[in-house]
Amino acid sequence: MDDRMGPAGTEDVDADAEATTAGPRRPLDQMRILRAAVEFIDVNGLSKLTMRRLGAHLGVEAMALYRYVPGREQLLDGVVEMVMDELYETTNAGGLSTSWQEYLQMQAHAVRTIAVKHPRIFPLVATRPPSAPWLRPPLRSLRWVESFLQGLHDYGFRPKVSVAVYRSFATFLLGSLLLESGTLEDLTITEKVNLAFIEDDDLSSYPMISAVTEELKDGGFEVEFEAALEDLIERVTVMRS
Amino acid sequence: MDDRMGPAGTEDVDADAEATTAGPRRPLDQMRILRAAVEFIDVNGLSKLTMRRLGAHLGVEAMALYRYVPGREQLLDGVVEMVMDELYETTNAGGLSTSWQEYLQMQAHAVRTIAVKHPRIFPLVATRPPSAPWLRPPLRSLRWVESFLQGLHDYGFRPKVSVAVYRSFATFLLGSLLLESGTLEDLTITEKVNLAFIEDDDLSSYPMISAVTEELKDGGFEVEFEAALEDLIERVTVMRS
DNA sequence: ACCTGAACACCGTTCAAGT
DNA sequence: ACCTGAACACCGTTCAAGT
């Protein structure tokens, strides 16, 4: 069958009269599994996601999942597609833009929203091999890219320029948001312990670092993101000419 | 003991009279394990690296590794440190720069060299949680950051500006090089098969994409990297004032 | 001092069997 | 039609035992 998984058909019509809490009586389906996987990773982290635990989470033995999902790797691909679809919807919900600058801003913020909402999934979006070699994570869904190119076209971008913008945009988002999502991942207790161990490292032997620890700790991802976005937009202005 | 692993003491003095091919008679040590792990991932990919296989690769049972390495996760941290040390050496070998622009170029190229040389390890460098939250992958070694800040200081950068440059630089390198390393990873046969499956997707239903497949496939990471680097340097020029 | 065997508690995955 | 039990070939990790 469809060996590539992913939320293609959004057949979301059956909200049976079954209580949510009672027993998971209605049969499994791919959508339900993918949604459960997304939630599971959001809560417990990727490393805790096993077929067996996901099955348990759905009230089923692991083996039952294989009717709907070819395997763990494809499950993860499906999770990524799931999150990308979320992006696509966010993106098309937020009313029309009146300039290409606004359009890029809106797209950038949409991607950032996803990264902040799913900090433990974003690394997957960023690093899984995309379905075609010319796709650039995190902007890796054909549907999204198509719509993006269309958008730029409508603002009068020539095709070659649009491709260049797509690339710069992806690079910018990947760098900024992977870093930010990294800081947002909830750390497990043991990881925290490890950090505490390391944090007051022999930092005394790094005088330049010691001199600026305060500003290093500052964070401020938000303003940095906006500033970098402004820069990107200016670069695009140059490309366009 | 030292619970954090990593190539701290480079005790590289014993090149015994033992033939390399004969039998691995001299006892294991952490350095040898880490080097073997780097090589193993370079050749076989991260997913193939198991304690048992790495042991076999070293002519030893997996359990023997635990004398020198706390566990698999810390092994991977050690691999990352190993590669970062490679960077540090590259960086200090390439003679002095005569301007901060040249200095940044040299550092950028050094990191890119690492990414291209170890495309299957670079994602680890890029995504493993760093040892302090304010460190930014891929520029994640204290030693490297110290030396970088010192370098900028010597060119007259104020501390706050240096920190801002460090951040922009890391973001830029992360985005650019993670994408490039992604395209360089040798794909396993099964992955290739999957790609082939997907590649001639129903691309017919994406007219904007179809119109530019040629330029999308173009690649050209090298020139893109250089261009983005130039842009970054210009941004730094502004920050400096 | 350094490594191994055996064991434990897990994995992903297949497939015949149950309902 | 949908799920499970049992099994297979692996994992990481611990620890008593071998040399």
XYZ file of C-alpha atoms (C1' of nucleotides) in Angstrom:
520
model
C 0.000 0.000 0.000
C 1.062 3.538 0.707
C 4.486 2.805 2.035
C 5.336 6.390 2.781
C 2.866 7.044 5.564
C 1.931 10.510 6.525
C -1.317 12.312 7.054
C -2.633 12.365 3.518
C -6.316 11.725 3.919
C -7.659 13.642 6.868
C -10.637 11.373 7.418
C -11.661 12.935 10.682
C -15.359 12.257 10.570
C -16.080 9.585 13.136
C -16.404 10.971 16.643
C -18.306 7.960 17.925
C -20.450 8.091 20.998
C -17.661 6.429 22.968
C -16.430 8.039 26.146
C -12.806 9.123 25.835
C -11.905 7.699 29.185
C -13.783 4.417 28.986
C -12.085 1.805 26.831
C -10.328 2.374 23.523
C -12.813 0.269 21.676
C -12.850 1.673 18.139
C -10.067 0.232 16.001
C -6.759 1.945 15.642
C -5.968 4.044 12.620
C -2.892 5.784 11.302
C -4.009 9.250 12.277
C -4.612 8.248 15.846
C -1.226 6.579 16.084
C 0.581 9.587 14.645
C -1.205 11.982 16.935
C -0.362 9.802 19.899
C 3.272 9.683 18.818
C 3.489 13.468 18.544
C 1.988 13.865 21.984
C 4.235 11.187 23.397
C 7.408 12.836 22.138
C 6.244 16.254 23.279
C 5.796 14.896 26.763
C 8.448 12.231 27.162
C 11.052 12.975 24.541
C 12.115 11.020 21.502
C 14.381 8.621 23.329
C 11.466 7.305 25.384
C 9.322 6.552 22.353
C 9.324 2.846 21.651
C 6.790 0.872 19.711
C 5.933 -1.020 22.857
C 5.379 2.063 24.974
C 3.421 3.815 22.257
C 1.250 0.747 21.995
C 0.678 0.757 25.740
C -0.170 4.440 25.547
C -2.888 3.513 23.059
C -4.099 0.537 25.070
C -2.751 -1.995 22.644
C 0.202 -4.311 22.162
C 3.075 -2.967 20.084
C 2.443 -5.526 17.371
C -0.920 -3.990 16.604
C 0.760 -0.830 15.353
C 2.339 -2.661 12.451
C -1.020 -2.930 10.735
C -0.973 0.846 10.249
C 2.656 1.814 10.266
C 5.502 0.103 8.409
C 7.975 0.532 11.248
C 9.496 2.889 13.731
C 11.486 4.941 11.236
C 8.439 5.591 9.096
C 6.492 6.418 12.230
C 8.989 9.196 12.874
C 8.675 10.390 9.296
C 4.949 10.519 9.867
C 5.438 12.549 13.027
C 7.470 15.049 11.058
C 4.828 15.287 8.345
C 2.219 15.752 11.022
C 4.009 18.758 12.439
C 4.618 20.154 8.970
C 0.901 19.951 8.286
C 0.314 21.914 11.441
C 2.617 24.538 9.985
C 0.790 24.584 6.709
C -2.498 25.209 8.428
C -1.156 27.942 10.717
C 0.329 29.562 7.686
C -2.838 29.650 5.645
C -5.037 30.687 8.537
C -3.211 33.936 9.269
C -4.910 36.342 6.829
C -3.363 37.658 3.657
C -0.236 39.738 3.671
C 0.017 43.019 1.880
C 3.693 42.845 0.961
C 6.298 40.188 0.450
C 8.062 41.463 3.544
C 4.988 40.819 5.637
C 4.554 37.484 3.952
C 8.048 36.365 4.902
C 7.595 37.622 8.436
C 4.387 35.699 8.791
C 5.932 32.497 7.473
C 8.945 32.872 9.721
C 6.803 33.363 12.780
C 4.669 30.392 11.868
C 7.716 28.146 11.731
C 8.996 29.567 14.981
C 5.657 28.878 16.623
C 5.963 25.246 15.648
C 9.510 25.027 16.957
C 8.508 26.539 20.280
C 5.426 24.376 20.557
C 7.288 21.152 19.766
C 10.870 21.687 20.879
C 11.496 17.967 21.165
C 10.176 17.232 17.687
C 11.801 20.135 15.895
C 15.218 18.448 15.832
C 13.570 15.633 13.904
C 12.089 18.077 11.436
C 15.494 19.647 11.121
C 17.643 16.561 10.712
C 15.668 13.681 9.170
C 16.624 13.164 5.549
C 13.958 14.899 3.458
C 12.004 13.068 0.807
C 13.904 14.780 -1.997
C 17.521 15.928 -1.832
C 16.731 19.484 -2.869
C 14.241 20.008 -0.052
C 15.699 21.957 2.837
C 14.678 21.273 6.389
C 12.834 22.594 8.190
C 10.878 23.673 5.082
C 10.537 20.156 3.862
C 6.985 19.551 2.764
C 6.211 19.680 -0.928
C 2.854 21.243 -0.251
C 4.421 24.012 1.796
C 7.170 24.713 -0.741
C 4.660 24.823 -3.567
C 2.586 27.347 -1.705
C 5.659 29.375 -0.775
C 6.854 29.576 -4.360
C 3.376 30.543 -5.433
C 3.323 33.255 -2.805
C 6.608 34.724 -3.943
C 5.498 34.507 -7.554
C 2.403 36.498 -6.702
C 4.604 39.218 -5.264
C 6.510 39.356 -8.507
C 9.567 37.274 -7.719
C 11.289 35.633 -10.648
C 11.605 31.835 -10.293
C 15.353 31.814 -9.795
C 15.127 34.428 -7.097
C 12.346 32.520 -5.382
C 14.533 29.455 -5.188
C 17.373 31.470 -3.714
C 15.011 32.975 -1.180
C 13.692 29.558 -0.257
C 17.215 28.415 0.448
C 18.260 31.399 2.512
C 15.027 31.293 4.397
C 15.440 27.623 5.261
C 19.036 28.107 6.345
C 18.085 30.997 8.566
C 15.187 29.155 10.173
C 17.160 25.976 10.673
C 19.993 27.727 12.444
C 17.919 30.011 14.610
C 15.209 27.611 15.602
C 17.241 24.500 16.151
C 19.274 26.468 18.661
C 16.203 27.850 20.327
C 14.388 24.536 20.470
C 17.525 23.046 21.975
C 17.240 25.380 24.928
C 13.538 24.634 25.319
C 13.722 20.873 25.490
C 12.803 19.842 28.955
C 15.753 18.088 30.378
C 15.239 14.814 32.136
C 16.346 14.694 35.710
C 19.501 12.746 35.000
C 20.449 15.152 32.236
C 19.972 18.028 34.629
C 22.230 16.371 37.129
C 24.867 15.986 34.466
C 24.558 19.639 33.579
C 24.893 20.747 37.159
C 28.052 18.708 37.294
C 29.515 20.388 34.311
C 28.166 23.863 34.718
C 30.557 25.111 37.331
C 33.331 23.608 35.329
C 36.893 24.733 35.723
C 35.563 27.892 34.134
C 38.308 29.660 35.983
C 40.741 28.633 33.276
C 38.754 30.476 30.620
C 39.220 34.150 31.422
C 37.571 35.573 28.302
C 34.479 33.479 28.888
C 34.373 34.359 32.579
C 34.429 38.020 31.654
C 31.195 37.699 29.694
C 29.211 34.938 31.399
C 26.535 37.439 32.238
C 25.850 38.460 28.660
C 26.245 34.859 27.506
C 23.468 33.763 29.815
C 21.202 36.506 28.606
C 19.132 34.463 26.248
C 17.004 36.874 24.287
C 16.176 34.499 21.465
C 13.152 36.502 20.526
C 14.916 39.756 19.710
C 17.754 37.898 18.049
C 15.297 36.094 15.821
C 13.599 39.313 14.804
C 16.902 41.010 14.091
C 18.139 38.131 11.958
C 14.819 38.096 10.145
C 15.154 41.779 9.340
C 18.614 41.127 7.968
C 17.322 38.313 5.834
C 14.595 40.509 4.427
C 17.152 43.104 3.516
C 19.246 40.490 1.780
C 16.186 39.421 -0.162
C 15.614 43.005 -1.201
C 19.031 42.944 -2.787
C 18.462 39.602 -4.494
C 15.221 40.846 -5.981
C 16.689 43.749 -7.843
C 36.457 9.546 38.356
C 36.186 11.850 35.397
C 32.594 11.210 34.592
C 32.475 13.523 31.632
C 34.827 11.702 29.313
C 36.407 13.426 26.416
C 39.911 13.740 25.135
C 41.440 15.751 27.930
C 44.839 14.188 28.380
C 46.384 13.463 25.045
C 48.684 10.777 26.334
C 49.793 9.693 22.937
C 53.236 8.463 23.748
C 53.156 4.696 23.493
C 53.562 3.477 19.961
C 54.608 0.007 21.047
C 56.476 -2.327 18.812
C 53.266 -4.219 18.098
C 52.183 -4.798 14.543
C 48.897 -3.053 13.736
C 47.473 -6.061 11.990
C 48.613 -8.761 14.382
C 46.567 -8.954 17.570
C 45.271 -6.034 19.605
C 47.321 -6.982 22.629
C 47.944 -3.684 24.422
C 45.096 -2.790 26.749
C 42.269 -0.569 25.658
C 42.201 3.084 26.552
C 39.686 5.882 26.203
C 41.452 7.584 23.336
C 41.553 4.415 21.298
C 37.872 3.785 21.891
C 36.886 7.312 20.927
C 38.964 7.228 17.787
C 37.424 3.906 16.843
C 33.962 5.329 17.450
C 34.596 8.327 15.220
C 35.874 6.102 12.469
C 32.980 3.718 12.915
C 30.355 6.436 12.566
C 32.150 7.974 9.606
C 32.003 4.647 7.830
C 28.814 3.008 9.024
C 26.636 5.784 10.348
C 25.427 6.520 13.840
C 22.562 4.074 13.796
C 24.945 1.162 13.287
C 27.119 2.077 16.252
C 26.358 -0.214 19.154
C 28.544 -0.983 22.108
C 28.709 -4.564 20.969
C 29.757 -3.776 17.432
C 32.259 -1.180 18.547
C 33.714 -3.761 20.879
C 33.970 -6.263 18.062
C 35.628 -3.595 15.923
C 38.267 -3.299 18.647
C 38.634 -7.048 19.079
C 36.968 -7.080 22.457
C 33.622 -7.833 24.054
C 31.291 -4.890 24.564
C 31.561 -5.179 28.323
C 35.222 -4.306 28.217
C 34.382 -0.792 27.022
C 32.673 0.042 30.275
C 36.038 0.198 32.037
C 36.862 3.306 30.012
C 33.527 4.810 29.076
C 30.527 5.354 31.360
C 27.980 4.419 28.709
C 26.828 4.904 25.179
C 25.547 8.445 25.616
C 28.813 9.625 27.087
C 30.638 7.818 24.319
C 28.764 9.996 21.846
C 29.612 13.094 23.840
C 33.218 12.000 23.636
C 32.940 11.597 19.876
C 31.658 15.146 19.614
C 34.492 16.474 21.756
C 36.917 14.535 19.620
C 35.736 16.237 16.471
C 35.716 19.620 18.176
C 39.337 19.096 19.129
C 40.098 18.395 15.515
C 38.543 21.756 14.758
C 40.578 23.489 17.393
C 43.780 22.140 15.932
C 42.885 22.985 12.338
C 42.032 26.448 13.497
C 45.291 27.124 15.277
C 47.426 25.551 12.592
C 46.321 27.871 9.783
C 48.656 30.847 10.270
C 47.692 34.192 11.725
C 45.106 36.388 10.128
C 45.728 40.016 9.377
C 42.193 41.275 9.925
C 39.123 40.206 11.798
C 37.437 39.565 8.471
C 40.108 37.102 7.520
C 39.952 35.601 10.977
C 36.233 34.916 10.683
C 36.672 33.497 7.209
C 39.341 31.163 8.432
C 37.238 29.959 11.341
C 34.209 29.474 9.143
C 36.154 27.427 6.659
C 37.657 25.348 9.424
C 34.217 24.428 10.709
C 33.013 23.682 7.228
C 35.987 21.410 6.665
C 34.965 19.421 9.711
C 31.364 19.188 8.562
C 32.406 17.973 5.142
C 34.910 15.531 6.548
C 32.466 14.054 9.081
C 29.007 14.512 7.600
C 27.568 11.732 9.700
C 28.979 13.118 12.932
C 28.174 16.754 12.313
C 24.482 16.297 13.170
C 25.623 15.095 16.571
C 27.795 18.156 17.022
C 24.834 20.254 15.984
C 22.115 18.689 18.095
C 23.524 17.128 21.268
C 22.783 19.259 24.306
C 25.924 21.285 25.011
C 27.642 21.192 28.374
C 26.386 24.661 29.263
C 23.109 26.180 28.117
C 24.725 29.300 26.703
C 27.030 27.353 24.413
C 25.800 27.269 20.839
C 26.373 24.285 18.639
C 28.315 23.704 16.553
C 30.696 26.061 18.402
C 30.369 24.163 21.606
C 33.772 23.642 23.119
C 34.844 25.927 25.931
C 38.387 25.914 24.690
C 37.307 26.993 21.223
C 34.998 29.729 22.501
C 37.691 31.056 24.800
C 40.114 31.284 21.928
C 37.487 32.865 19.682
C 36.668 35.571 22.195
C 40.338 36.197 22.666
C 40.769 36.516 18.943
C 37.975 39.052 18.615
C 39.300 40.949 21.597
C 42.674 41.204 19.932
C 41.021 42.764 16.913
C 39.458 45.360 19.157
C 35.964 43.978 19.649
C 34.153 44.997 22.804
C 32.992 42.042 24.917
C 29.308 42.527 24.259
C 29.873 42.683 20.542
C 32.032 39.585 20.669
C 29.220 37.665 22.290
C 26.771 38.845 19.645
C 29.202 37.822 16.937
C 29.667 34.422 18.522
C 25.928 33.887 18.424
C 25.400 35.010 14.856
C 28.378 33.025 13.742
C 27.100 29.860 15.393
C 23.620 30.312 13.952
C 25.000 30.818 10.497
C 27.295 27.797 10.667
C 24.634 25.574 12.144
C 22.115 26.355 9.453
C 24.468 26.209 6.506
C 26.497 23.212 7.491
C 23.800 21.007 8.888
C 22.052 21.305 5.554
C 25.211 20.591 3.639
C 26.228 17.642 5.795
C 22.746 16.281 5.326
C 23.287 16.057 1.599
C 26.680 14.445 2.080
C 25.688 11.597 4.330
C 26.066 8.409 2.420
C 22.672 6.888 2.181
C 22.256 3.251 2.992
C 20.869 1.104 0.247
C 17.432 0.854 1.756
C 17.280 4.608 2.222
C 18.217 5.052 -1.393
C 15.426 2.757 -2.430
C 13.002 4.797 -0.387
C 14.214 7.974 -2.008
C 13.852 6.560 -5.468
C 10.317 5.664 -4.555
C 9.506 9.129 -3.452
C 11.552 11.129 -5.858
C 9.299 10.920 -8.855
C 6.443 11.661 -6.559
C 3.190 13.028 -7.861
C 5.294 16.074 -8.539
C 2.853 16.828 -11.307
C 0.473 18.298 -8.766
C 3.034 20.927 -7.733
C 3.328 23.206 -10.739
C 5.482 25.899 -9.119
C 7.978 23.305 -7.989
C 7.992 21.574 -11.353
C 8.819 24.882 -12.984
C 12.043 25.197 -11.024
C 13.238 21.641 -10.416
C 16.313 22.388 -12.462
C 17.487 25.249 -10.276
C 16.405 23.423 -7.140
C 18.682 20.529 -7.996
C 21.575 22.842 -8.632
C 23.334 22.353 -5.345
C 26.096 24.915 -5.204
C 26.597 24.763 -1.456
C 30.050 26.179 -1.777
C 29.103 29.491 -3.358
C 26.071 29.809 -1.142
C 28.244 29.355 1.909
C 30.680 32.008 0.764
C 27.901 34.447 -0.018
C 26.239 33.953 3.339
C 29.602 34.352 5.015
C 30.136 37.662 3.257
C 26.750 38.808 4.453
C 27.559 37.807 7.982
C 30.805 39.732 7.878
C 28.957 42.773 6.723
C 26.482 42.424 9.550
C 29.390 42.201 11.960
C 30.801 45.385 10.509
C 27.589 47.106 11.481
C 27.551 45.589 14.985
C 31.104 46.747 15.566
C 30.485 50.418 15.040
C 44.767 -5.144 36.078
C 42.072 -6.232 32.417
C 38.676 -8.798 30.100
C 34.667 -12.249 29.648
C 30.223 -15.106 30.535
C 26.082 -15.125 31.960
C 22.223 -12.688 33.041
C 18.602 -8.890 33.147
C 15.485 -5.883 31.289
C 14.609 -4.117 27.534
C 14.253 -3.245 21.995
C 11.971 -3.758 16.755
C 9.780 -6.961 14.004
C 7.467 -11.316 12.076
C 3.932 -14.472 11.917
C 0.870 -17.962 13.196
C -2.909 -18.033 16.070
C -6.883 -16.264 18.505
C -11.560 -13.588 18.710
C -10.985 -7.550 10.362
C -8.333 -6.579 14.065
C -5.402 -7.751 17.736
C -2.233 -10.891 20.614
C 1.375 -14.550 22.114
C 5.292 -16.392 21.317
C 9.482 -16.131 19.262
C 13.822 -14.169 17.057
C 17.658 -11.470 16.850
C 19.217 -7.960 18.665
C 20.175 -3.847 22.389
C 22.704 -1.399 26.900
C 24.369 -2.484 31.214
C 25.817 -4.996 35.664
C 28.599 -7.998 38.096
C 30.678 -12.086 39.585
C 34.125 -14.790 37.726
C 38.178 -15.901 35.074
C 43.288 -15.045 33.634
